[in-house]
Short mmCIF file of C-alpha atoms in Angstrom, two decimals:
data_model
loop_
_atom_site.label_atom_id
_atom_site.label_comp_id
_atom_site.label_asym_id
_atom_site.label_seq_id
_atom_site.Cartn_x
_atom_site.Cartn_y
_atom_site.Cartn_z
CA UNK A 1 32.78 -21.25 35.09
CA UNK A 2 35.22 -18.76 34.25
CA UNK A 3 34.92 -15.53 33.65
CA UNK A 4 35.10 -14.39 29.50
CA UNK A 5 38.00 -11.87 28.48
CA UNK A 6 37.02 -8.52 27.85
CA UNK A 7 38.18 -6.13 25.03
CA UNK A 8 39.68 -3.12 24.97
CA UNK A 9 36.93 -0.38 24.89
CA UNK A 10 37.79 0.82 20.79
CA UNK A 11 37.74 -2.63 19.60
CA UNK A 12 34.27 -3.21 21.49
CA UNK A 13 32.85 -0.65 19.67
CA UNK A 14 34.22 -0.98 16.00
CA UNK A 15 33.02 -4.80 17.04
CA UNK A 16 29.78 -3.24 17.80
CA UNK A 17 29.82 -0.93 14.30
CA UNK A 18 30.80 -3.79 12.80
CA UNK A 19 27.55 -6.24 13.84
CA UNK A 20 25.02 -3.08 12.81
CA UNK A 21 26.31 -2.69 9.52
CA UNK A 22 26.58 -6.23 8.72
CA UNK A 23 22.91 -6.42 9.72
CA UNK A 24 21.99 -3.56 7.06
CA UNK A 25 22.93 -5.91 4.56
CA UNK A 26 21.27 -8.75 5.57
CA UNK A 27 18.18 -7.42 3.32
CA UNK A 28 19.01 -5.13 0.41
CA UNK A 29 19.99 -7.90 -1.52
CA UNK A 30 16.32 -8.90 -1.43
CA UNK A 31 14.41 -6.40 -0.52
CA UNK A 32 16.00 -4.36 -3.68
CA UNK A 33 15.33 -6.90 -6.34
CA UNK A 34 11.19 -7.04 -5.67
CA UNK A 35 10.33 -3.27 -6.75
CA UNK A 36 12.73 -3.98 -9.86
CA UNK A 37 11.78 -7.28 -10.46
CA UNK A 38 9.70 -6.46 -13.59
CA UNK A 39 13.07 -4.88 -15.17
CA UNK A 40 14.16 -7.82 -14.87
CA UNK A 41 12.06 -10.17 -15.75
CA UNK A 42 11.73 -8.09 -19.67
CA UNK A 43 15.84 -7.77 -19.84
CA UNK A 44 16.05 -11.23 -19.05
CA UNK A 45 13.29 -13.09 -20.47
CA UNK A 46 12.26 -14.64 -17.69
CA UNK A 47 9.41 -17.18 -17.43
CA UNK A 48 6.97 -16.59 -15.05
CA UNK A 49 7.98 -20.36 -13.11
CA UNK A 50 11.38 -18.64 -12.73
CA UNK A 51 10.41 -15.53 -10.96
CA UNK A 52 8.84 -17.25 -8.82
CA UNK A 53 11.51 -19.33 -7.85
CA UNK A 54 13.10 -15.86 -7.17
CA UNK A 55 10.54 -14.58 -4.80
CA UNK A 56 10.54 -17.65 -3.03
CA UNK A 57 14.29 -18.63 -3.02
CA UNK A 58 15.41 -16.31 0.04
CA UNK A 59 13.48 -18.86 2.90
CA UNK A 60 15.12 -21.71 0.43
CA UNK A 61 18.71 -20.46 0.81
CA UNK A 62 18.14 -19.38 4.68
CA UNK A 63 17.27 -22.92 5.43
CA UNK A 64 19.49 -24.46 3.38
CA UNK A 65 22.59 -22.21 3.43
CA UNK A 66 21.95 -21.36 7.38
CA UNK A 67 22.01 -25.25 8.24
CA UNK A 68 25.86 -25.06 7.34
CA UNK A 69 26.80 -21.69 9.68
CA UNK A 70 27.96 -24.12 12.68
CA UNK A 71 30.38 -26.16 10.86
CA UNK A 72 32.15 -23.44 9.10
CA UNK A 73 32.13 -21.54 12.91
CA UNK A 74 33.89 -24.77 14.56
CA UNK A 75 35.99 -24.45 11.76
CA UNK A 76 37.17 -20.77 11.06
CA UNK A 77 35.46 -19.46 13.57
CA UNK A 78 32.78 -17.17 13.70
CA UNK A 79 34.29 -13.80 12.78
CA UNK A 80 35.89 -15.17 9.90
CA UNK A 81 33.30 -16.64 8.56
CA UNK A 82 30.66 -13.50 9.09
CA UNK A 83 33.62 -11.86 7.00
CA UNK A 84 33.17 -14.37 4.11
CA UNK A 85 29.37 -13.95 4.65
CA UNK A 86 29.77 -10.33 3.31
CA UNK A 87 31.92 -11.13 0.96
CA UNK A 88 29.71 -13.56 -0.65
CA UNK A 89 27.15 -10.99 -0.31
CA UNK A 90 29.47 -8.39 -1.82
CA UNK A 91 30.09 -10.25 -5.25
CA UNK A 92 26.57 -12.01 -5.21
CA UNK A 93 24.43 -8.28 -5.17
CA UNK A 94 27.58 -6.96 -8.10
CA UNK A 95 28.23 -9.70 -10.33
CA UNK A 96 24.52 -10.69 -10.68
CA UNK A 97 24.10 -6.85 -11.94
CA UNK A 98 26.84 -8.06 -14.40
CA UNK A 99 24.55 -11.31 -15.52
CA UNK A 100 23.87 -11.76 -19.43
CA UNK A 101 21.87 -14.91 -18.52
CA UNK A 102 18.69 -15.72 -16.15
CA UNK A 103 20.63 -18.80 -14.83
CA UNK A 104 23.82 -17.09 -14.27
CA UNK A 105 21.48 -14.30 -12.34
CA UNK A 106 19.91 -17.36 -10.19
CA UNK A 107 23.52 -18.32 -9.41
CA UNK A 108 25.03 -15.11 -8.37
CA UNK A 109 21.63 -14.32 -6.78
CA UNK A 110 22.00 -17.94 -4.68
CA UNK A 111 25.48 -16.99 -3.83
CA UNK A 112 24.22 -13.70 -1.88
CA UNK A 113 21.44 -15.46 -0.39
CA UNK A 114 23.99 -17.75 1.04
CA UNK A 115 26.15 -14.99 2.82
CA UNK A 116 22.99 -13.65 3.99
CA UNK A 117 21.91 -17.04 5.43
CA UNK A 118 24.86 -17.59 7.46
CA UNK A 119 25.54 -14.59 8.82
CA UNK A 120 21.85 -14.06 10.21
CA UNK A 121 22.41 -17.62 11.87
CA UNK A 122 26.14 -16.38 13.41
CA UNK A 123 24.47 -12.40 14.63
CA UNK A 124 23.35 -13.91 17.84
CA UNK A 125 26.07 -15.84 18.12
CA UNK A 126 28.65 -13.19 17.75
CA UNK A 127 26.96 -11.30 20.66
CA UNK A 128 26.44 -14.09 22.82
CA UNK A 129 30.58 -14.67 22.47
CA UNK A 130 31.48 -10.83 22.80
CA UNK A 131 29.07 -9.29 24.23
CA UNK A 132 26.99 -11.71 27.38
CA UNK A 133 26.10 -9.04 29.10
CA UNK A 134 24.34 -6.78 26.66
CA UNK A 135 22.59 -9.72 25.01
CA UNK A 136 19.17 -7.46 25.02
CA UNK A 137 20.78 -3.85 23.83
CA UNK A 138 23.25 -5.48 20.87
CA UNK A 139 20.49 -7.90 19.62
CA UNK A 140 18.62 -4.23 19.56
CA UNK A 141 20.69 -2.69 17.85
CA UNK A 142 21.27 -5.17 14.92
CA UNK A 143 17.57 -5.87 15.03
CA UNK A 144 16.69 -1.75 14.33
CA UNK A 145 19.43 -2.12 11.97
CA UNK A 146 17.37 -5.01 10.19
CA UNK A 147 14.68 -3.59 10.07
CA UNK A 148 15.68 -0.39 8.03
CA UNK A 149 17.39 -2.85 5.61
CA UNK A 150 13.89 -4.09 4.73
CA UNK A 151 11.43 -0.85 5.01
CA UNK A 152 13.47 1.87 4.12
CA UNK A 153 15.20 -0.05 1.07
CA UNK A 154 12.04 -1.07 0.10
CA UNK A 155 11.01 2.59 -0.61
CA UNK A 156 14.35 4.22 -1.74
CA UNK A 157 14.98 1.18 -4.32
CA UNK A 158 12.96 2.48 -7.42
CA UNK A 159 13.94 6.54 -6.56
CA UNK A 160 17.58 5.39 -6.83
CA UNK A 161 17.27 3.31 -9.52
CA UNK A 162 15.63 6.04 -11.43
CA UNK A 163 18.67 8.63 -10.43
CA UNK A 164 21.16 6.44 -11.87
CA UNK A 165 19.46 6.03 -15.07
CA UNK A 166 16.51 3.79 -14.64
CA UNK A 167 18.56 0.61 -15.88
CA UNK A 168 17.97 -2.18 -13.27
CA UNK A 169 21.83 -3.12 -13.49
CA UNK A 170 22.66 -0.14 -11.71
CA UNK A 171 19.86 -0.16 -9.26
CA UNK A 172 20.59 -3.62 -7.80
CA UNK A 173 24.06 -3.73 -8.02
CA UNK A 174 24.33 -0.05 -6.00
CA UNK A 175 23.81 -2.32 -3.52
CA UNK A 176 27.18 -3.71 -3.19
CA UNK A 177 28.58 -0.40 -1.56
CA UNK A 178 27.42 -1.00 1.28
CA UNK A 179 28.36 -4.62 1.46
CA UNK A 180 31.75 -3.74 0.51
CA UNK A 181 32.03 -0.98 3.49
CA UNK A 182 31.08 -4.34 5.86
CA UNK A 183 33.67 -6.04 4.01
CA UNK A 184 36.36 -3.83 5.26
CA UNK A 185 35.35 -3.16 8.46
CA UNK A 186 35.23 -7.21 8.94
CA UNK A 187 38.76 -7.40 7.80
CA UNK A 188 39.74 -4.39 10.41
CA UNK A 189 37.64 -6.31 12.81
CA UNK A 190 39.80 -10.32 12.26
CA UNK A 191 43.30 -8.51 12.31
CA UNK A 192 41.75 -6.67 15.54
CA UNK A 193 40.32 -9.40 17.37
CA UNK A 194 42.67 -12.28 16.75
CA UNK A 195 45.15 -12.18 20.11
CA UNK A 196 41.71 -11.94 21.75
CA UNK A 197 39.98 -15.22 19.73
CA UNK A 198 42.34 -17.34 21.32
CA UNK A 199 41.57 -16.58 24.97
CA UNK A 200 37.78 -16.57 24.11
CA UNK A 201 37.67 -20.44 22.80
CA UNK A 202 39.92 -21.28 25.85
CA UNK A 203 37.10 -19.18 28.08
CA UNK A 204 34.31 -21.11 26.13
CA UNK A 205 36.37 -24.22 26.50
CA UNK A 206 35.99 -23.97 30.34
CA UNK A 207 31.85 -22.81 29.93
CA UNK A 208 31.37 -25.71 27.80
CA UNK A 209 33.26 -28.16 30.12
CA UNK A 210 30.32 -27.56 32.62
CA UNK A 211 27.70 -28.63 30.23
CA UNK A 212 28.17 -32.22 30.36
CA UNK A 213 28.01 -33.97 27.15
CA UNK A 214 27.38 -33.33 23.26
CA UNK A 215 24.50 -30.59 22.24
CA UNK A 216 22.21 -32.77 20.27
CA UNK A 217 19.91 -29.75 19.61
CA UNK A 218 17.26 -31.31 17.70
CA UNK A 219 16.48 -33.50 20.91
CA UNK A 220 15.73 -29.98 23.05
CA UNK A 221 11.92 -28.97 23.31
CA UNK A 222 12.78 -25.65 23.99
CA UNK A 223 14.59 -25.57 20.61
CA UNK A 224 11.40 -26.89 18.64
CA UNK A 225 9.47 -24.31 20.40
CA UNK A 226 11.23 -21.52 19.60
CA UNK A 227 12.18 -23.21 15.78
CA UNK A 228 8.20 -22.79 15.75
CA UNK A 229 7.99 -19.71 16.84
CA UNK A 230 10.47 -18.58 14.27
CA UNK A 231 8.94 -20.14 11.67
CA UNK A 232 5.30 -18.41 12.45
CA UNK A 233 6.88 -15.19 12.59
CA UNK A 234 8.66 -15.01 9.37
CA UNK A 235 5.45 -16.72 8.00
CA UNK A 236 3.40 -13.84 8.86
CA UNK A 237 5.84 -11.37 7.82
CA UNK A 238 6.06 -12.73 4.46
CA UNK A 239 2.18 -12.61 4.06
CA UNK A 240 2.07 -9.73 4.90
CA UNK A 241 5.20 -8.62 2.50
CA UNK A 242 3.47 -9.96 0.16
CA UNK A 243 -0.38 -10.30 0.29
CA UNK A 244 -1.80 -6.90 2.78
CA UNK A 245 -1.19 -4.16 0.03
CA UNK A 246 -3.46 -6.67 -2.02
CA UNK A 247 -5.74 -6.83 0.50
CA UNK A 248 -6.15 -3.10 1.63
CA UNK A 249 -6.47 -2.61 -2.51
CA UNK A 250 -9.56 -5.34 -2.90
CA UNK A 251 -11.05 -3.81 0.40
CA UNK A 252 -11.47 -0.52 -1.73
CA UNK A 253 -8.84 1.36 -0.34
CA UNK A 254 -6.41 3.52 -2.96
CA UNK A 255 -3.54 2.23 -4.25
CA UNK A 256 -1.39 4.34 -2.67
CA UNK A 257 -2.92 4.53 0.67
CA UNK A 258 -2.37 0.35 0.72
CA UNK A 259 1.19 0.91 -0.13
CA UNK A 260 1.20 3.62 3.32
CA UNK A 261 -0.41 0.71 5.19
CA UNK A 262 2.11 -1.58 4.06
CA UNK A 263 4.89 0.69 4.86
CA UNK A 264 3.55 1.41 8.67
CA UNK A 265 3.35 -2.11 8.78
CA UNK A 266 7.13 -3.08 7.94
CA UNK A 267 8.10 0.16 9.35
CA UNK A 268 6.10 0.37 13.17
CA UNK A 269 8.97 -2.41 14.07
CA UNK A 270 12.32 -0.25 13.45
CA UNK A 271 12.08 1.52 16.57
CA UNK A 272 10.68 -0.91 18.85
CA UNK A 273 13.17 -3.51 17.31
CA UNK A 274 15.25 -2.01 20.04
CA UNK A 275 12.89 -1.65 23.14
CA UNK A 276 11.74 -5.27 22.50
CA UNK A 277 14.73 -7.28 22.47
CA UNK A 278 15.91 -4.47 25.57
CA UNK A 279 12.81 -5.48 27.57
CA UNK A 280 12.74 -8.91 27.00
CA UNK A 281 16.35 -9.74 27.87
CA UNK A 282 15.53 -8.15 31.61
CA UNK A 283 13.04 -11.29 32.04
CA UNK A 284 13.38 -14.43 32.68
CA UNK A 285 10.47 -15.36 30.84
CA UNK A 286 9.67 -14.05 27.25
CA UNK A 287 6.15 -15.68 27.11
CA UNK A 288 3.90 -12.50 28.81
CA UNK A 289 6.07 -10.34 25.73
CA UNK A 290 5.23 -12.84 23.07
CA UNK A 291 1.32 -12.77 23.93
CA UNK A 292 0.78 -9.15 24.39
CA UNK A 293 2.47 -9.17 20.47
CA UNK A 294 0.75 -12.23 19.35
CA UNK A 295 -2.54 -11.10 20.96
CA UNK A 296 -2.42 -7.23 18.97
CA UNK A 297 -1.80 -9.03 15.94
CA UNK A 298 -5.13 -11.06 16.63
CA UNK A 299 -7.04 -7.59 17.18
CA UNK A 300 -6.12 -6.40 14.05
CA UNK A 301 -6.88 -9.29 12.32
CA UNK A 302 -10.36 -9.58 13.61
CA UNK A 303 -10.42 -5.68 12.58
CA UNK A 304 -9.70 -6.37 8.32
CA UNK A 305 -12.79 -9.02 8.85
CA UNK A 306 -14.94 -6.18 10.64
CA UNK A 307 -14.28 -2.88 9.05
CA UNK A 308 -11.20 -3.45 6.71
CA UNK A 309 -11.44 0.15 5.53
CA UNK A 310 -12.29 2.53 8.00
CA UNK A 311 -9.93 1.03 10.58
CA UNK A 312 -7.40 0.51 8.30
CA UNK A 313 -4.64 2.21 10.31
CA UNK A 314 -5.40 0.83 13.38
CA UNK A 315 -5.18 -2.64 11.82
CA UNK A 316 -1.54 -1.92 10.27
CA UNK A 317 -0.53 -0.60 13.65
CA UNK A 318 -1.30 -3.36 15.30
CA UNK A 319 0.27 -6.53 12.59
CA UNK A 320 3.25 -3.88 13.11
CA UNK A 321 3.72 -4.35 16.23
CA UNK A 322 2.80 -7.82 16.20
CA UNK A 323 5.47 -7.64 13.33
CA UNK A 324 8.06 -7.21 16.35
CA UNK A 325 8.31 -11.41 17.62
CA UNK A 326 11.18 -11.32 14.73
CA UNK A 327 13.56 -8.92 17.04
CA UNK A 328 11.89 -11.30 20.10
CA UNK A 329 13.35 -14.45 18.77
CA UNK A 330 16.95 -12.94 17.67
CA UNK A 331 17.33 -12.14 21.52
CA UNK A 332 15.33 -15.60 22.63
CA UNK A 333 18.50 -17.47 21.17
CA UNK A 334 20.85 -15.79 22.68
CA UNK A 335 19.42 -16.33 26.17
CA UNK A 336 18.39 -19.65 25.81
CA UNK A 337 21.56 -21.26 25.43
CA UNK A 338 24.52 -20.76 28.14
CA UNK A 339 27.28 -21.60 25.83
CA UNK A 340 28.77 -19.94 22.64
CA UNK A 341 28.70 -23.60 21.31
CA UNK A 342 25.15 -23.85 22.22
CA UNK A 343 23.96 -20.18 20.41
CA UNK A 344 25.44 -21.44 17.03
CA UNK A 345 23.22 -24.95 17.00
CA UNK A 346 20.09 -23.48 18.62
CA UNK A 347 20.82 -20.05 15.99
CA UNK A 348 21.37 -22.66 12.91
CA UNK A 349 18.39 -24.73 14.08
CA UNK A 350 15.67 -22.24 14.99
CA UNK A 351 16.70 -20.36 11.63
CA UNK A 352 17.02 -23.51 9.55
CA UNK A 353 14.06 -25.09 10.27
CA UNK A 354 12.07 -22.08 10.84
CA UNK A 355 12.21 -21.02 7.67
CA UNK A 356 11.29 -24.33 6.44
CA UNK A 357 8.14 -23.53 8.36
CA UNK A 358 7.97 -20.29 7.16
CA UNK A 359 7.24 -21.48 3.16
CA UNK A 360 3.74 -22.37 2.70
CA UNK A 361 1.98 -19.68 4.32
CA UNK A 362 2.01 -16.76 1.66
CA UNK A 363 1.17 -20.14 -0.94
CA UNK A 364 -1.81 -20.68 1.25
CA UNK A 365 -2.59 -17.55 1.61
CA UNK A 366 -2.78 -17.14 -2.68
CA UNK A 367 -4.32 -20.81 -2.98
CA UNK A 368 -7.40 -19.84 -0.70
CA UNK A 369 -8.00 -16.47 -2.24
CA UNK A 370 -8.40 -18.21 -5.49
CA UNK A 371 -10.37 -20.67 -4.53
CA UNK A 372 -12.87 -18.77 -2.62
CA UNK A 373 -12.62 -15.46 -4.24
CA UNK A 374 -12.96 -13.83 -0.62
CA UNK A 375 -10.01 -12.85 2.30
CA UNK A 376 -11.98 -14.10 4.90
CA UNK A 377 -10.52 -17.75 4.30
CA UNK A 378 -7.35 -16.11 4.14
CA UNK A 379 -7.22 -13.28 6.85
CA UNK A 380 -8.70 -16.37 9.25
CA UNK A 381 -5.86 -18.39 7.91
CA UNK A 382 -3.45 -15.54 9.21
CA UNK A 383 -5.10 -15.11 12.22
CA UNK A 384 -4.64 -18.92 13.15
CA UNK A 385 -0.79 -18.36 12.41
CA UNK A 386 -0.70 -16.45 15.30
CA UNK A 387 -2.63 -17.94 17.78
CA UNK A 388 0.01 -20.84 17.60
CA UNK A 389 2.51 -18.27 17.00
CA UNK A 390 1.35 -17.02 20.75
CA UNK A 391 1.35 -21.21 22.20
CA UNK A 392 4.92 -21.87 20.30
CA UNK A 393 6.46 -18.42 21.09
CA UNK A 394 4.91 -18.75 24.95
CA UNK A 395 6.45 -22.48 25.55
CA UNK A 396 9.70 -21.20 24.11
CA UNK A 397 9.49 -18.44 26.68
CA UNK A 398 9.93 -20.87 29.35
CA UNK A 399 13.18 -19.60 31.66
CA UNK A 400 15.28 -22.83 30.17
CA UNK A 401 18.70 -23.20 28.70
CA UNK A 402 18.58 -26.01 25.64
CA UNK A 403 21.52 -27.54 27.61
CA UNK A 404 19.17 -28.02 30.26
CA UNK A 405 16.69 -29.75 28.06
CA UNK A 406 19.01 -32.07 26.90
CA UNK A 407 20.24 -33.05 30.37
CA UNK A 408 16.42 -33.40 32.20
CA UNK A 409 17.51 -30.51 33.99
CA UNK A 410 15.43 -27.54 35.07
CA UNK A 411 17.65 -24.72 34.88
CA UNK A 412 16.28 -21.23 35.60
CA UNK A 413 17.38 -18.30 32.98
CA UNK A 414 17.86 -15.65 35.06
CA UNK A 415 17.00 -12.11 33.91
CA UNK A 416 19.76 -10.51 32.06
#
């Protein structure tokens, strides 16, 4: 196997700048549309079937949209492509501020989903091919960077809205800025990196030559496992998006103090978005990280059926940190696979199919309130999710490469 080219020290870490703020928009254009989404809904004349297909269309597009990241990255490559991602993103989040009709918003809202999809499929793929050696501390970085793109945008979107007017136009397509800033820095970053693209796909070349055969990821347990895994997590974190400020308010708790809850919740995992994908990439096995998170989650579960309101803090402490298996599986794909070849199928796979997964829970969640008129059936419901969230997220844990899978081989991942 031969060694992999380094960069020169500047472009590493404009490379470096450039993954982080790529990762801060891999969120707004969601997370910003929810608190306004009532704006919209009255400029628009929206039915109530259609906003739903807009709270539920992000997992749609990630699936769908994600499924195509390794084709266009055999293709163009994976730079270029993460620059087109932003770009998509870019025009999606401005033009659909622009949009005089609800399916022209759809559209323009589908197009920025799409960007969205394929770059999060190509992040751990990007530092898998530049950066093999600082899997755990990159994949922490862009994971912390994540994370403010969903809690901190969730609380500034209304405040800066209202400073530039109150007209939802503004407030969403502010939004673009940033994108734009990613858009440039991605075009600094292709003109910087291309003498050095070259002799990575020839260094890649000689990896893959040692991995005998075609990647036919769907055939890898370790891939289902952690496709699972995925797909529990991001079910969970969309319940709890969407149902716990509900749930804190029915419990008798202010509405206000639910919103708090919900915020510690979303927010507990933006600084240990770093330590956990850090941690995990020293071990050879993940498993012993994914129970002690899938376990706290459990304990706080059993606390909303106990005493939902006087250990209400507790509780959102602990689905916070249990809230941290997303920045767990970023890093899990990018140790998982030994090739760059084999990050973008296992990336596109896990993603794809995990948010596939990811769908019916919050539906569940709603379907069983209604029909029992009581969390219980619902807060057991969530506490199910993650004790297979701790089997799937243990088994995908395993020290095993994918290629390894495929070959009957038992390769040992060795701690990063």
């Amino acid at each position: 196997m031969s060694s992999k080219p380094s960069l020169p020290k500047w472009l590493g870490v404009v490379l470096f700048i450039g993954i982080v703020l790529a990762a801060l928009n891999l969120r707004p254009a969601v997370v910003s549309l929810g608190p306004l989404l009532n704006l919209v809904i009255d400029d628009l004349q929206m039915s109530g079937f259609v906003a739903g297909l807009l709270t539920s269309a992000p997992a749609v597009c990630f699936a769908l949209f994600g499924a195509l990241a390794p084709r266009l990255a055999k293709r163009r490559g994976p730079e270029l492509v993460v620059l087109a991602a932003m770009l998509a993103i870019t025009l999606g989040v401005l033009l659909r501020s622009l949009a005089p009709t609800t399916a022209l918003f759809l559209l323009l809202s589908a197009l920025a989903l799409s960007g969205i999809a394929v770059a999060n499929v190509l992040m751990p793929v990007l530092v898998k091919r530049w950066f093999p050696h600082r899997i755990g501390l990159v994949t922490g970085a862009y994971s912390v960077a994540l994370a403010i793109g969903s809690s901190l945008i969730a609380g500034v979107a209304v405040p800066l809205n209202n400073a530039l007017g109150g007209h939802w136009r503004l407030g969403l397509g502010a939004w673009a800025v940033p994108a734009a800033v990613a858009v440039v820095v991605w075009v600094v970053l292709n003109l910087g990196l291309r003498p050095h693209i070259q002799a990575q796909r020839d260094a890649e070349l000689v990896t893959a030559a040692d991995v005998q055969g075609e990647i036919v990821i769907w055939r890898s347990p370790t891939a289902w496992w952690l496709a699972i895994f995925f797909g529990l997590q991001a079910s969970m974190a969309y319940i709890n998006m969407g149902w716990m400020a509900k749930i804190f308010t029915d419990f008798g708790l202010g509405a206000d103090r639910a919103g708090w809850l919900l915020a510690i919740i979303m927010g507990v995992s933006v600084p240990l978005s770093f330590f956990i994908p850090t941690t995990a990439a020293r071990f050879a096995h993940q498993g012993p990280i994914v129970l002690l998170l899938g376990i706290s989650g459990l304990v706080g579960i059993a606390g909303l059926l106990l005493a939902p309101v006087s250990g209400a803090l507790l509780w959102a402490l602990l689905l916070g940190f249990s809230g941290c298996t997303f920045s767990l599986t970023l890093t899990m794909i990018g140790l998982k696979a030994r090739t760059t070849a084999g990050v973008v199928k296992l990336s596109a796979f896990t993603q794809s199919v995990g948010y596939l997964i990811s769908i019916p829970g919050p539906l569940v969640v709603g379907a069983l309130h209604e029909a029992t008129g009581s969390w219980n059936g619902p807060i057991m419901f969530m506490g199910g999710i993650l004790l297979l969230l701790c089997v799937a997220g243990y088994m995908a844990g395993r020290p095993r490469y994918v290629e390894g899978d495929l070959h009957g081989e038992l390769e040992e991942v060795t701690a990063r």
